XYZ file of C-alpha atoms in Angstrom:
340
model
C 84.440 80.330 93.634
C 84.819 81.089 97.321
C 81.667 81.048 99.444
C 81.028 81.704 103.111
C 80.630 78.556 105.142
C 79.264 79.280 108.594
C 76.159 78.556 110.628
C 74.396 81.195 112.709
C 73.562 79.240 115.834
C 74.085 80.786 119.274
C 73.001 77.803 121.382
C 75.284 75.636 123.499
C 76.674 72.413 122.113
C 75.296 69.076 123.295
C 77.770 66.249 122.727
C 79.643 68.545 120.364
C 76.579 69.342 118.241
C 74.277 72.367 118.257
C 70.520 71.851 117.760
C 69.867 72.284 114.038
C 66.291 73.476 114.584
C 67.672 76.628 116.269
C 69.822 77.734 113.315
C 69.210 81.385 112.460
C 68.491 81.047 108.735
C 66.364 84.128 108.095
C 66.239 87.747 109.213
C 63.022 87.110 111.119
C 64.693 84.249 113.030
C 67.517 86.586 114.067
C 65.160 89.339 115.211
C 62.945 86.970 117.180
C 65.863 85.175 118.856
C 67.682 88.351 119.917
C 64.567 90.114 121.158
C 63.329 87.083 123.116
C 66.587 85.853 124.659
C 69.053 88.714 124.442
C 72.780 88.006 124.201
C 75.458 87.019 126.703
C 79.090 88.074 126.618
C 80.066 84.569 125.470
C 77.563 84.735 122.615
C 78.878 88.146 121.588
C 82.396 86.732 121.379
C 81.090 83.751 119.394
C 79.359 86.084 116.928
C 82.602 87.998 116.446
C 84.400 84.785 115.452
C 81.655 83.198 113.330
C 83.274 84.534 110.164
C 86.791 83.170 109.674
C 88.275 85.288 106.919
C 92.110 85.252 106.892
C 92.280 87.239 103.643
C 89.781 89.837 104.922
C 87.709 89.564 101.772
C 84.698 90.611 103.843
C 86.607 93.391 105.550
C 83.545 95.343 106.664
C 82.194 92.411 108.649
C 85.629 91.618 110.100
C 86.165 95.174 111.382
C 82.560 95.567 112.555
C 82.934 92.490 114.753
C 86.223 93.709 116.221
C 84.883 97.183 116.967
C 81.621 95.911 118.463
C 83.342 93.537 120.868
C 85.926 96.112 121.914
C 83.141 98.627 122.595
C 81.389 95.984 124.677
C 84.490 95.384 126.809
C 84.961 99.129 127.251
C 81.344 99.816 128.217
C 80.874 96.761 130.451
C 84.297 95.621 131.694
C 82.936 93.594 134.616
C 80.659 91.258 132.633
C 81.139 87.540 133.163
C 80.741 85.082 130.303
C 77.156 84.234 131.195
C 75.983 87.792 131.935
C 73.599 89.436 129.512
C 74.936 92.450 127.668
C 73.143 95.781 128.133
C 69.822 96.035 126.255
C 71.041 99.233 124.590
C 73.814 97.264 122.842
C 71.620 94.397 121.650
C 70.241 96.198 118.538
C 73.798 96.786 117.297
C 74.636 93.089 117.543
C 71.340 92.251 115.862
C 72.267 94.473 112.901
C 75.644 92.760 112.729
C 73.951 89.348 112.570
C 71.753 90.625 109.741
C 74.891 91.709 107.858
C 76.447 88.268 108.274
C 73.315 86.633 106.943
C 73.342 88.945 103.899
C 76.817 87.801 102.818
C 76.228 84.111 103.577
C 75.370 83.280 99.963
C 77.829 85.719 98.395
C 80.391 84.042 96.127
C 83.824 85.381 95.231
C 86.060 84.152 92.352
C 88.851 81.960 93.681
C 91.364 83.484 91.268
C 92.227 87.011 92.280
C 93.893 87.841 88.961
C 91.912 90.133 86.645
C 91.457 89.535 82.937
C 94.443 90.517 80.834
C 96.911 90.236 83.703
C 99.519 88.614 81.452
C 99.910 91.925 79.601
C 100.902 93.802 82.746
C 99.625 94.054 86.280
C 99.663 96.848 88.867
C 99.186 96.591 92.623
C 96.835 99.323 93.831
C 96.171 99.738 97.532
C 94.046 101.930 99.750
C 94.639 102.836 103.388
C 92.686 104.632 106.086
C 92.710 105.046 109.840
C 89.930 106.253 112.116
C 89.251 106.518 115.835
C 88.141 102.880 115.727
C 90.331 100.930 113.338
C 93.205 100.999 110.845
C 92.632 99.178 107.552
C 94.241 98.532 104.200
C 92.862 97.022 100.998
C 94.722 95.629 97.977
C 93.499 95.499 94.372
C 95.047 94.012 91.256
C 94.643 96.193 88.164
C 95.285 95.039 84.626
C 97.457 97.482 82.697
C 95.572 96.666 79.508
C 92.102 98.162 79.079
C 89.217 96.046 77.827
C 86.899 96.852 74.927
C 84.952 99.342 77.067
C 88.089 101.288 77.977
C 88.042 100.083 81.577
C 90.891 98.245 83.293
C 89.790 94.932 84.861
C 90.367 95.283 88.603
C 89.803 92.725 91.365
C 89.925 92.932 95.140
C 92.674 90.628 96.387
C 92.849 90.911 100.193
C 92.748 93.300 103.118
C 94.183 93.882 106.561
C 92.959 95.579 109.728
C 94.033 96.471 113.235
C 92.099 98.047 116.082
C 93.150 101.574 116.907
C 95.272 102.375 119.928
C 93.688 104.412 122.694
C 95.245 107.426 124.339
C 97.025 110.551 123.118
C 97.492 111.202 119.399
C 95.100 108.340 118.619
C 94.034 109.780 115.254
C 97.574 110.272 113.930
C 98.670 106.901 115.294
C 95.728 105.248 113.554
C 96.721 106.727 110.190
C 100.358 105.662 110.696
C 99.314 102.139 111.665
C 97.036 101.958 108.627
C 99.838 102.881 106.233
C 102.276 100.556 108.010
C 100.054 97.460 107.801
C 99.217 98.352 104.196
C 102.918 98.582 103.290
C 103.558 95.255 105.020
C 100.676 93.701 103.087
C 102.130 95.079 99.847
C 105.495 93.507 100.675
C 103.851 90.132 101.350
C 101.972 90.305 98.055
C 105.119 91.221 96.105
C 107.095 88.365 97.685
C 104.264 85.856 97.171
C 103.599 86.794 93.555
C 107.304 86.844 92.815
C 107.509 83.151 93.682
C 105.519 80.493 91.874
C 103.389 82.851 89.704
C 106.539 84.900 88.953
C 104.505 88.086 88.501
C 106.264 91.445 88.630
C 104.103 94.491 89.206
C 104.387 97.425 86.838
C 103.844 99.842 89.697
C 102.583 99.922 93.262
C 100.252 102.727 94.325
C 98.789 103.503 97.755
C 95.860 105.888 98.117
C 95.195 107.788 101.358
C 92.703 110.469 102.332
C 94.939 111.969 105.025
C 97.094 114.979 104.240
C 98.536 114.703 107.731
C 99.914 111.290 106.782
C 101.526 112.756 103.666
C 103.293 115.259 105.919
C 104.439 112.632 108.425
C 106.143 110.377 105.861
C 108.210 113.369 104.705
C 109.531 114.071 108.195
C 112.827 112.859 109.590
C 111.886 109.809 111.722
C 114.813 110.379 114.074
C 113.248 113.632 115.270
C 109.902 112.031 116.157
C 108.675 110.492 119.377
C 109.696 106.922 120.059
C 106.333 105.453 118.997
C 106.643 107.036 115.543
C 110.374 106.456 114.996
C 110.175 102.727 114.261
C 106.862 102.852 112.407
C 107.576 105.811 110.147
C 111.083 104.475 109.563
C 109.702 101.108 108.451
C 107.108 102.820 106.241
C 109.782 104.882 104.487
C 111.996 101.805 104.089
C 109.227 99.679 102.558
C 108.015 102.431 100.253
C 111.537 103.104 99.057
C 112.553 99.468 98.590
C 109.356 98.587 96.707
C 109.234 101.912 94.839
C 105.684 102.599 96.023
C 103.821 105.797 95.216
C 101.588 107.503 97.780
C 98.688 109.508 96.342
C 95.900 111.533 97.921
C 92.158 111.309 97.260
C 89.168 112.599 99.171
C 87.431 110.255 101.594
C 84.520 109.460 99.280
C 86.990 107.984 96.767
C 89.159 106.085 99.267
C 88.242 102.377 99.159
C 89.407 101.789 102.733
C 87.511 104.676 104.301
C 84.174 102.974 105.021
C 85.781 99.785 106.383
C 87.708 101.654 109.084
C 84.555 102.669 110.951
C 81.649 100.877 112.590
C 79.053 100.698 109.812
C 75.988 98.587 110.529
C 73.515 100.467 108.334
C 75.016 100.114 104.860
C 76.378 96.717 103.865
C 78.730 97.996 101.177
C 80.222 94.508 100.759
C 77.255 93.873 98.459
C 78.206 96.805 96.222
C 80.048 96.017 92.939
C 82.538 98.832 93.592
C 83.641 97.040 96.766
C 85.131 94.287 94.588
C 86.400 96.452 91.721
C 87.445 99.647 93.574
C 85.853 103.065 93.292
C 88.250 104.375 90.650
C 91.213 102.061 90.020
C 89.338 100.439 87.119
C 89.227 103.775 85.303
C 91.965 105.146 83.009
C 94.536 107.045 85.059
C 93.551 110.400 83.611
C 90.111 109.906 85.212
C 91.393 109.061 88.695
C 90.100 111.519 91.352
C 93.523 111.943 92.926
C 95.310 115.174 93.706
C 98.888 115.836 92.789
C 101.320 115.716 95.686
C 101.966 119.293 96.729
C 104.526 120.661 99.176
C 103.406 120.164 102.740
C 101.526 123.101 104.205
C 103.963 124.741 106.678
C 101.208 125.390 109.215
C 100.040 121.763 109.088
C 103.609 120.479 109.285
C 104.393 122.610 112.333
C 101.137 121.569 114.010
C 101.868 117.871 113.464
C 105.482 118.266 114.492
C 104.378 119.869 117.752
C 102.323 116.761 118.511
C 104.636 113.936 117.486
C 108.148 115.382 117.584
C 110.443 114.419 120.419
C 110.575 117.581 122.527
C 113.431 116.190 124.634
C 115.718 115.744 121.627
C 117.794 118.649 120.350
C 119.865 118.051 117.240
C 122.573 120.597 116.559
C 123.469 121.526 113.015
C 126.389 119.427 111.798
C 128.649 119.325 108.774
C 129.722 115.996 107.353
C 133.346 115.966 106.260
C 135.300 113.160 104.687
C 138.205 111.951 106.782
C 141.335 111.461 104.650
C 143.688 110.424 107.472
C 143.349 106.672 106.890
C 143.775 107.040 103.133
C 146.954 109.077 103.589
C 148.415 106.534 106.026
C 147.712 103.685 103.615
C 149.430 105.544 100.815
C 152.455 106.363 102.994
C 153.129 102.974 104.611
C 153.111 99.528 103.060
C 152.050 97.561 106.184
C 149.670 97.917 109.104
C 152.368 97.623 111.807
C 153.849 100.977 110.804
C 150.364 102.483 110.588
C 149.614 101.212 114.093
C 152.796 102.767 115.496
C 152.046 106.044 113.784
């Protein structure tokens, strides 16, 4: 089993060692320390990096730390490392420390493969983007149901990226979320195709954004430069890996809660966090909606935002050129063709 291995201690090191008697081992220790001493910018950065989680198993805590520190830099850009952060921000960091302490003793199976994986395995992913962060989560679902009729499903890994600021931030966040999720899917397929030699029956990505469904159906060449490369790569990865994109409402999207700052509900402790909200169910019980033609009004609204207004593409007809074929049939060498 995997287990978190970190120490909550915000004191300075003395000869490379922090005083053990100041370890924050309980919730009361955290509350007393933060209320008595406050937090400096350096301590806030240290808190953000206490949890080293390259697989993003604890995705909520990873994204919460990123969002909190970015908000701190935005609100107080002139802080030095030893300056105290604003008292109004301290309660948020205190809640984050409480969340870290809650997962400290949480154990995760080291093997990410669900039971019955030898009889078929599907890669099921979830993606979501918000004003704060873009995230993706990957689950492995056994194609064979167990005795209860459920399909064993395990959470494998996740990925996240802070949202870009500026114009079209919401749409960009959704695009980034799907892009990093597709890249994660490609990495999983390549990795599992090596030593384990596991081929996935199907690859499914769930999103709660109808705008994203419209964007991936657009011609990337007609979009603004930012979207051209990203949407083009998304379409390429989805086509090459034969991935299916499905829609579900936000309450059923596994990535939805992790894309926002959530310090009140530690959903990492919920069983559905590790087994998905619906992937473990038979497919006929999935709360997904069939892909419908894109709403013309929505498509035109999105196109007005992200299309390249400086690009005008005239209607063209593609015709096959038979000149070279006729020359090859007429002459038996390239010297005569060149003279002609």
